[in-house]
Short mmCIF file of C-alpha atoms in Angstrom, two decimals:
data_model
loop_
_atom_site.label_atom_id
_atom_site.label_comp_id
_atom_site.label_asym_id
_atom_site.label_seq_id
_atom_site.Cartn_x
_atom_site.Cartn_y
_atom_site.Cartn_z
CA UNK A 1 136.16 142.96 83.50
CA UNK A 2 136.32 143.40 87.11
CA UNK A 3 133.47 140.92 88.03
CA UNK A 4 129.43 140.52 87.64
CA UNK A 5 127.31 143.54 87.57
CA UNK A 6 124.25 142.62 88.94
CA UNK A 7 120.84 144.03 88.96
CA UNK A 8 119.94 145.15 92.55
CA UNK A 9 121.70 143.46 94.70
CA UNK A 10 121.80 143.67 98.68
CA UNK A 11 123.63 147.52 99.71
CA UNK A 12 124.46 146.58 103.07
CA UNK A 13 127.49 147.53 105.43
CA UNK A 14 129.23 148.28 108.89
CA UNK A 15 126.08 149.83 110.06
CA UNK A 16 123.86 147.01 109.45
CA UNK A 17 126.41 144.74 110.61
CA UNK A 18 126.56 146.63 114.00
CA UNK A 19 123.18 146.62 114.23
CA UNK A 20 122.45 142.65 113.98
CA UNK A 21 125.53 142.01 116.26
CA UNK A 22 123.61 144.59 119.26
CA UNK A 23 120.77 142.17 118.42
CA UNK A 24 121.98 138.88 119.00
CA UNK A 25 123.85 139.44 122.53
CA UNK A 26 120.65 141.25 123.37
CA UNK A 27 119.74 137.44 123.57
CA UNK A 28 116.84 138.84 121.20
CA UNK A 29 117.44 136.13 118.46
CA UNK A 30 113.37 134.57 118.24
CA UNK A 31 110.60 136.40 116.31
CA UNK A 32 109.76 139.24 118.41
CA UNK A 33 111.52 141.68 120.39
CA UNK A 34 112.77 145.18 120.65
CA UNK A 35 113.75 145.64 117.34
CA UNK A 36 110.87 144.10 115.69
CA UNK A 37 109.04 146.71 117.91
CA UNK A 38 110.84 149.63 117.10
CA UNK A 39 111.45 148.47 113.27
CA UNK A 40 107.13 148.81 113.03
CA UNK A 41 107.24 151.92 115.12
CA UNK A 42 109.93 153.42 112.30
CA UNK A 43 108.06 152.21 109.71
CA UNK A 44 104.99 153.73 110.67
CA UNK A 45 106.64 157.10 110.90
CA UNK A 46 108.24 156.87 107.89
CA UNK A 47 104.97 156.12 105.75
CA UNK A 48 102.50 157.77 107.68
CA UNK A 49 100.41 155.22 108.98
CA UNK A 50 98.86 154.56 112.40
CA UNK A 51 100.52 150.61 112.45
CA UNK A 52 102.95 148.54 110.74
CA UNK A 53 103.33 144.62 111.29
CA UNK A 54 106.64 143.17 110.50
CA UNK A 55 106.28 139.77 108.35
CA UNK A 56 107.90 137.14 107.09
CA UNK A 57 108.15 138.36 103.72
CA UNK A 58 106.38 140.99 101.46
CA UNK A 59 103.70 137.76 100.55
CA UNK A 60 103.04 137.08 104.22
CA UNK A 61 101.44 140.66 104.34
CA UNK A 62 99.63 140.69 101.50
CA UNK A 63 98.11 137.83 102.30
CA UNK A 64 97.23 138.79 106.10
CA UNK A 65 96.29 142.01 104.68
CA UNK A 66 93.59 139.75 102.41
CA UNK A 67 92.75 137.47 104.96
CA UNK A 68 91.78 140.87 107.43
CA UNK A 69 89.10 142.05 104.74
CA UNK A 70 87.32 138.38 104.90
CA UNK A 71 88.99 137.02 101.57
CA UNK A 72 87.72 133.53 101.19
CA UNK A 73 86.36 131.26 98.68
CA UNK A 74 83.56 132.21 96.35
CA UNK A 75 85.23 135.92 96.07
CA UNK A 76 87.46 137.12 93.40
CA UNK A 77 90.07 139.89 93.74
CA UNK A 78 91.26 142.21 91.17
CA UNK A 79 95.02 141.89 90.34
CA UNK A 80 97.34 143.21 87.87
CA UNK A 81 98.60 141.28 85.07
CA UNK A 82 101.97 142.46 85.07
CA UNK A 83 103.67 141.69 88.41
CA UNK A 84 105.37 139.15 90.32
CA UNK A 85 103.69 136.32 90.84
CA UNK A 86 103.49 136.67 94.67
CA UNK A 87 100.73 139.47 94.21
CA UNK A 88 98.37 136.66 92.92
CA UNK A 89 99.61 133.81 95.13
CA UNK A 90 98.33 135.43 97.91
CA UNK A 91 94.93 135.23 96.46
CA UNK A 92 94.81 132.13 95.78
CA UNK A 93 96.17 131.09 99.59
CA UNK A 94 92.63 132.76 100.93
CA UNK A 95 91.19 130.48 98.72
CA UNK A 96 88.86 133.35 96.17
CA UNK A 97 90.20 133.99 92.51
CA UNK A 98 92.58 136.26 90.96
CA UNK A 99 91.30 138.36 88.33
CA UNK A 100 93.52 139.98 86.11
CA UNK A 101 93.97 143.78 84.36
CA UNK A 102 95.73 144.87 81.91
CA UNK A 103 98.43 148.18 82.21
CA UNK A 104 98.60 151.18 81.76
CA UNK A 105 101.72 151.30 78.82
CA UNK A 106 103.33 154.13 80.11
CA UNK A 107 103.92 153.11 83.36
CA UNK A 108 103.15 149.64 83.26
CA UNK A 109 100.73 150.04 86.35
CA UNK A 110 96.88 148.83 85.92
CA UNK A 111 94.81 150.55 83.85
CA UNK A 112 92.67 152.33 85.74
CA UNK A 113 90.04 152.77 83.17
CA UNK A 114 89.82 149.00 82.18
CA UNK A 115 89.64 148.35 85.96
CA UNK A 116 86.25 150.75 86.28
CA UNK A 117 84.68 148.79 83.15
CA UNK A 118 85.52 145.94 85.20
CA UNK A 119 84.22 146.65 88.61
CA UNK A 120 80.42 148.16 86.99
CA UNK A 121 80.45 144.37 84.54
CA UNK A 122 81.46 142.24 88.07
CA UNK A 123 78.78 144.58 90.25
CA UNK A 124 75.83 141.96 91.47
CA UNK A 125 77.41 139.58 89.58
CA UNK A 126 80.57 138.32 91.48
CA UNK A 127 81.87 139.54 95.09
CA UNK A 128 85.08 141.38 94.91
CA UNK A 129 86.88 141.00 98.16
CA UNK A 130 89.54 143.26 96.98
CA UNK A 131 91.74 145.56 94.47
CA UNK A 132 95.18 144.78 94.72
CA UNK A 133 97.55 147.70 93.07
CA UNK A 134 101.00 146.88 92.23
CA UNK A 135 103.45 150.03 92.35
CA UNK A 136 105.07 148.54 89.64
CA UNK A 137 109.36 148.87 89.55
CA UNK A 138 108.51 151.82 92.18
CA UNK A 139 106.16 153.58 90.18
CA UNK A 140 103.13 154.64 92.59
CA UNK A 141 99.95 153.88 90.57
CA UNK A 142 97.24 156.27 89.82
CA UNK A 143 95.73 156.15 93.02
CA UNK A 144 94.25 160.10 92.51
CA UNK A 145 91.85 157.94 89.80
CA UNK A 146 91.88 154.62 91.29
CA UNK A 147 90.95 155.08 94.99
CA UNK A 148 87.54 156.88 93.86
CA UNK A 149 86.77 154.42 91.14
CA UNK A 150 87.16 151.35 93.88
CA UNK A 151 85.03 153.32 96.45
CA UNK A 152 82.55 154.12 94.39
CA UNK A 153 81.92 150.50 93.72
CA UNK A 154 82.28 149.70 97.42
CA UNK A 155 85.63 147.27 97.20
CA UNK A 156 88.49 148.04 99.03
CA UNK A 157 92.09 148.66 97.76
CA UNK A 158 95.12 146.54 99.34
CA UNK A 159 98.22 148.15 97.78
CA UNK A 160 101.18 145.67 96.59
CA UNK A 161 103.96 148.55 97.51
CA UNK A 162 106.44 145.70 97.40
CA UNK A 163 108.89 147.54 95.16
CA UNK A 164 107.89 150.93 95.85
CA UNK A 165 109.58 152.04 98.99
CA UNK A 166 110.61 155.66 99.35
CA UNK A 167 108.07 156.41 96.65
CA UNK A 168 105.41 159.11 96.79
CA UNK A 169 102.08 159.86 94.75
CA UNK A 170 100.67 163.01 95.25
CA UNK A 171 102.43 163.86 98.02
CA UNK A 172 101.77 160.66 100.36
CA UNK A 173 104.25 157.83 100.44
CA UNK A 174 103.91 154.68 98.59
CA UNK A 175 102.18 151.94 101.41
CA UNK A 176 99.99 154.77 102.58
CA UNK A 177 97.02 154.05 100.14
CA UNK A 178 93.99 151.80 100.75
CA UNK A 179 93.08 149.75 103.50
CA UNK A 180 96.61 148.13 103.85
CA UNK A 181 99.76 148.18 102.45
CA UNK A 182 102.72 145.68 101.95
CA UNK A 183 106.13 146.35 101.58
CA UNK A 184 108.63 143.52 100.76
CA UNK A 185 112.37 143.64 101.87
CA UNK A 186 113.81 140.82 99.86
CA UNK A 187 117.06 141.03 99.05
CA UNK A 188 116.82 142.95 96.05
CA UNK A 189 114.61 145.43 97.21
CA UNK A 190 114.83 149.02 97.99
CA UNK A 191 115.97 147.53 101.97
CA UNK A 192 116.70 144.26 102.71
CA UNK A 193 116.41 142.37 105.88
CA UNK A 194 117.69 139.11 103.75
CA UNK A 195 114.11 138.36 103.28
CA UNK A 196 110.60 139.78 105.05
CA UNK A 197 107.85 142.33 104.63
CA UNK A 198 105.61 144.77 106.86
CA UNK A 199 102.06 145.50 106.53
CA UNK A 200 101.00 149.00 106.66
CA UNK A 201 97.45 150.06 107.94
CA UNK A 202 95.15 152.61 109.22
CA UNK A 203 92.89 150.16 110.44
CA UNK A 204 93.30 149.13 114.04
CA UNK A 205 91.33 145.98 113.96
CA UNK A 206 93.10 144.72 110.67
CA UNK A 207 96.33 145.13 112.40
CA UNK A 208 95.77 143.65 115.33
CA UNK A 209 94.14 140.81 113.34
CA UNK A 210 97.44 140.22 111.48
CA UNK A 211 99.39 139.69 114.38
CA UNK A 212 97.48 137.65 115.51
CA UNK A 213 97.06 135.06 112.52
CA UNK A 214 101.05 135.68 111.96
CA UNK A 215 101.90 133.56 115.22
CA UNK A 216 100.02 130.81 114.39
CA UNK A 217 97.04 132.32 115.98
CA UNK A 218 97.89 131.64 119.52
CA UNK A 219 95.49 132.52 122.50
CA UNK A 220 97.04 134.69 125.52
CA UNK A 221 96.66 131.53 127.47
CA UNK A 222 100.03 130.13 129.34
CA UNK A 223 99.40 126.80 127.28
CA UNK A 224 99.74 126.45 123.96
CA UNK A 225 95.52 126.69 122.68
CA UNK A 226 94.31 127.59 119.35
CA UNK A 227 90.85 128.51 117.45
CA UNK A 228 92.18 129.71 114.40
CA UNK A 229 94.42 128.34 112.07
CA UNK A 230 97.53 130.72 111.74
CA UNK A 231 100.76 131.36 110.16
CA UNK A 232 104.50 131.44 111.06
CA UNK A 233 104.63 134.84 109.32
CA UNK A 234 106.48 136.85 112.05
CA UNK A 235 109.84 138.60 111.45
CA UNK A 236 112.75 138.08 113.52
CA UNK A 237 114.11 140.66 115.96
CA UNK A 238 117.93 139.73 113.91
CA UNK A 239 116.72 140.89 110.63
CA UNK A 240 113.97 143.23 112.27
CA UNK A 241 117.87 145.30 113.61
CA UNK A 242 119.29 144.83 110.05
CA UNK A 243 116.31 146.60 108.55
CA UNK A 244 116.50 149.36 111.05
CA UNK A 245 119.93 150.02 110.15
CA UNK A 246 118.81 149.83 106.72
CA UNK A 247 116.28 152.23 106.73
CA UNK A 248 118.39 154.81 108.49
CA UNK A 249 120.27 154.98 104.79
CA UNK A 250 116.97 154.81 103.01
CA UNK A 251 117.48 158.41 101.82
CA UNK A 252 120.60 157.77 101.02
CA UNK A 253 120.12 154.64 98.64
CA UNK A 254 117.05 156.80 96.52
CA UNK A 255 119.48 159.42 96.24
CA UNK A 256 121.92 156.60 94.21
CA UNK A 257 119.24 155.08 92.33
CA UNK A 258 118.04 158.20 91.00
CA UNK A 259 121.65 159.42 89.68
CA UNK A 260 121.20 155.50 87.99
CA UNK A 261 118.41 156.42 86.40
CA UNK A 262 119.14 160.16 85.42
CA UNK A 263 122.59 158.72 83.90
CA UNK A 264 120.22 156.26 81.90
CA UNK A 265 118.08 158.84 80.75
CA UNK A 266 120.84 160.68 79.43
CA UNK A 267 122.53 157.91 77.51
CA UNK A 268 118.71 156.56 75.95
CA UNK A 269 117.34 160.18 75.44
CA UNK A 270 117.99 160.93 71.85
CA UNK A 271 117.74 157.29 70.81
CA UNK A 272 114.54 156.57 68.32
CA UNK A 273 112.38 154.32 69.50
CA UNK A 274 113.58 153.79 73.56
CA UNK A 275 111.85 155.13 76.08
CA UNK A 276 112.47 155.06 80.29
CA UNK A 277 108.93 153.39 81.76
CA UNK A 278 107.71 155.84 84.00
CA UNK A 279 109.93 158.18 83.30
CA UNK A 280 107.28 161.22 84.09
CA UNK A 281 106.60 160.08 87.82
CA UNK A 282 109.00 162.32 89.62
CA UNK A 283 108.09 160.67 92.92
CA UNK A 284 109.27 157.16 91.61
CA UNK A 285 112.22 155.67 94.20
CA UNK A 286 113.45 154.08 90.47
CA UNK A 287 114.05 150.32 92.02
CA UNK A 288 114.76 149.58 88.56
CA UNK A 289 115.33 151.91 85.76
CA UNK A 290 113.47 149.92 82.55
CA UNK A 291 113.90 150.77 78.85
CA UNK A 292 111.31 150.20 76.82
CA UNK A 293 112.74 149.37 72.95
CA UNK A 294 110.16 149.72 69.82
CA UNK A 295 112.54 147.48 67.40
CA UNK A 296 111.41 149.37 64.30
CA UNK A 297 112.17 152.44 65.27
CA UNK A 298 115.39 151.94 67.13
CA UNK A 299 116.56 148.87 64.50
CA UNK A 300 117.42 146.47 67.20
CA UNK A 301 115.64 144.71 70.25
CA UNK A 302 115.68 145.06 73.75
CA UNK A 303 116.82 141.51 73.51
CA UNK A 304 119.97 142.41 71.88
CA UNK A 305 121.00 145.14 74.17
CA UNK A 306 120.87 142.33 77.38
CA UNK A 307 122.75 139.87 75.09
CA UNK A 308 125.32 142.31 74.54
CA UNK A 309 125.62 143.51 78.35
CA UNK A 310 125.44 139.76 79.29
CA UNK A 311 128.08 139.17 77.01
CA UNK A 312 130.08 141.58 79.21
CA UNK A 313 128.46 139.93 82.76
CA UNK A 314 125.86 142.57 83.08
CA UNK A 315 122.91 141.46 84.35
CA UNK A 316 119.36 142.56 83.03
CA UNK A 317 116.39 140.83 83.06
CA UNK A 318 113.15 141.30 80.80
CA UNK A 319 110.30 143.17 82.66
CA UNK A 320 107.69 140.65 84.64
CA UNK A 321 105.73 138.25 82.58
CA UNK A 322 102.42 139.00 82.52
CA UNK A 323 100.07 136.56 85.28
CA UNK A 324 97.78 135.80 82.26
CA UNK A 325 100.43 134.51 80.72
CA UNK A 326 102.26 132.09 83.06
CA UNK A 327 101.06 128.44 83.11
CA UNK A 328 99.45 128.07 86.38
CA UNK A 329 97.08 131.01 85.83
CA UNK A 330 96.37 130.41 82.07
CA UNK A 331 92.90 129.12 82.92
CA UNK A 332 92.38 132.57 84.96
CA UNK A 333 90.14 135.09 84.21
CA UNK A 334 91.88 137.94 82.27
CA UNK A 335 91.03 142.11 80.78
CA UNK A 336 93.13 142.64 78.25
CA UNK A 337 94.17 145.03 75.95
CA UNK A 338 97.32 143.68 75.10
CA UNK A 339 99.84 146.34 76.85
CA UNK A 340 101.20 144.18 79.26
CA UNK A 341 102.39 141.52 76.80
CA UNK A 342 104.15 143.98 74.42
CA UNK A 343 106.04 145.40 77.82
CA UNK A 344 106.99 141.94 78.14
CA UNK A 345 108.37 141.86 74.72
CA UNK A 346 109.61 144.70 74.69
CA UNK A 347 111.35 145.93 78.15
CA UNK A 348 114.26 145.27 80.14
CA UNK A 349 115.44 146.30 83.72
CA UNK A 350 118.78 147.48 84.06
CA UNK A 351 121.59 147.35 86.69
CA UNK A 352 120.20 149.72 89.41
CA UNK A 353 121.19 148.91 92.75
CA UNK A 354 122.45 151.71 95.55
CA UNK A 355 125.47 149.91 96.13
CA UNK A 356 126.31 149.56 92.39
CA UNK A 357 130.35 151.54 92.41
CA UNK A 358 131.11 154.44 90.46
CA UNK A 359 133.47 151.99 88.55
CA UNK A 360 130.40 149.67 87.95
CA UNK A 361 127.54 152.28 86.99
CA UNK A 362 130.43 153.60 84.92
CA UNK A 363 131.58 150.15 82.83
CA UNK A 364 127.38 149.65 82.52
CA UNK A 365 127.08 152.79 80.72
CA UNK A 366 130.27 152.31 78.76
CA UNK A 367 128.99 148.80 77.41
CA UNK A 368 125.26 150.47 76.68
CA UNK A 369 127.17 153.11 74.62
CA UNK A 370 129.20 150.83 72.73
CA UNK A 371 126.32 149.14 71.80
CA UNK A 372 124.35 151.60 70.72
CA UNK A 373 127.29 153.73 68.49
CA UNK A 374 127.36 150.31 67.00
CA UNK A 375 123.96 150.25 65.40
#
């Protein structure tokens, strides 16, 4: 063994390193500045919308994004069961209720259908302040059938794009869709800026609304006066550079997950029973190649394949757990049809990252095959 394999972690290098150091004798070290600037104005470019506000973290916009459509108490918004947690956190920090929808078990992104039945049984009934779309492991969802199905029941679409960057759906880039977008660049992401997020929107007054309540709401008085409560959601003009630098390689890093995931494909694609989720979205920016295992079929688990791979300090890790599921939401309202929990049981992400070595995608692949001629 030459050391842990892990799943995604941070690709960064001389660039990015040149980049932060140009920051911080620009005496630009605070939130805001130049790069922060230019890091939006990239952004922007890049996915095609009118603004972009650098946050905090991938949360921080979702929930300014939710906050900008008047999410509040007394509202529920429509989430996915099977994301990260963050997605429905949000929610609940406007204070309205997370409602959740089962997946689509192909690609593990909501099912579009169960979310229509939905939207015509909550119509009159409930106000739904929002859809909130997660491109699940950088898998755009169906927005072709889900954009019409929200707008014809007059609720607006904020789109989790937190793992999806560099992905496209019908020829627009992931972020693009809906009122806003949010991106996350945590350090496992597609980019990192160690952690933070941008919000991506169309919408003028939303944008200008979410810089607003991201620094803490302060009025363009010399003093220090506020009406609002706000948030220290800002990014800093330090990691703002690093992210710049960053997505200067973006191209570059979907290029290397793709070859991940191709080289997966290969290995799984005359195995009974496994499966690549997603694997018919060409526009996917594969974050994280996931192999879906149907135990009877293949005649062992997707459980056994990570013990094996951790037995050689691979890392995997089993797909999310659905939010119906988890403790804290158990009492939340839920659709169901049961497709989320069987990805649960079922899937498993494997090493994907950009800076993975040729060495290290190649010992991954070696273990997977000995595993495999073994049973």
């Amino acid at each position: 063994m030459t050391g842990r394999i892990y799943l995604s972690p941070p690709d960064v290098g001389p660039l990015e390193e040149s980049y932060a150091l140009q920051a911080i004798r620009s005496g630009w070290v605070a939130p805001v500045g130049p790069d922060v600037e230019a890091f939006e104005a990239e952004m922007a470019h890049r996915i095609d919308t009118r603004y972009a506000v650098a946050t905090s973290s991938g949360t921080a916009a979702l929930h300014l994004a939710l906050l900008g459509l008047g999410t509040g108490p007394g509202q529920v918004v429509i989430v996915p069961t099977l994301t990260f947690a963050a997605t429905a956190n949000a929610v609940v920090y406007t204070g309205a209720e997370p409602v959740f929808v089962d997946c689509d078990p192909a690609t593990g992104n909501i099912d579009v259908a169960l979310l229509a039945q939905l939207l015509d049984r909550l119509a009159g009934e409930r106000r739904v302040a929002a859809v909130v779309p997660v491109d699940i492991f950088g898998v755009c969802a169906d927005y072709a059938r889900l954009l019409p199905v929200c707008a014809a029941a007059g609720v607006p679409v904020i789109e989790d794009a937190a793992e999806a960057l560099g992905a496209v759906h019908a020829g627009r880039a992931a972020g693009s869709f809906g009122r806003a977008g949010a991106l996350s660049f945590n350090g496992n992401k597609m980019i990192t800026t160690s952690g933070g997020g941008m919000l991506l929107t169309d919408d003028e007054g939303l944008a200008a609304r979410a810089r607003y309540l991201a620094t803490q709401a302060r009025q363009p008085v010399s003093h220090y006066e506020h009406t609002d409560i706000g948030y220290n959601y800002r990014l800093s003009n330090v990691l703002a550079a690093i992210g710049r630098a960053q997505l200067r390689r973006l191209d570059g890093m979907l290029q290397r997950r793709r070859q991940h995931r191709d080289a997966y494909a290969k290995i799984f694609a005359a195995v009974a029973g496994v499966r690549l989720l997603g694997d018919t979205d060409d526009g996917a920016n594969c974050w994280l190649t996931t192999v879906v295992v149907d135990p009877d079929q293949a005649g062992w688990s997707a459980a056994d394949l990570a013990a094996h791979l951790a037995a050689h300090d691979i890392e995997t890790r089993p797909v999310w757990k659905p939010m119906h599921l988890q403790p804290v939401y158990a009492a939340a309202e839920a659709v169901l049809t049961g497709a989320a929990e069987r990805l649960f049981a079922t899937g498993i992400t494997l090493p994907s990252g950009s800076g993975m070595s040729d060495g290290q995608a190649d010992r991954t692949r070696r273990v997977i095959a000995e595993f495999l001629a073994g049973r």
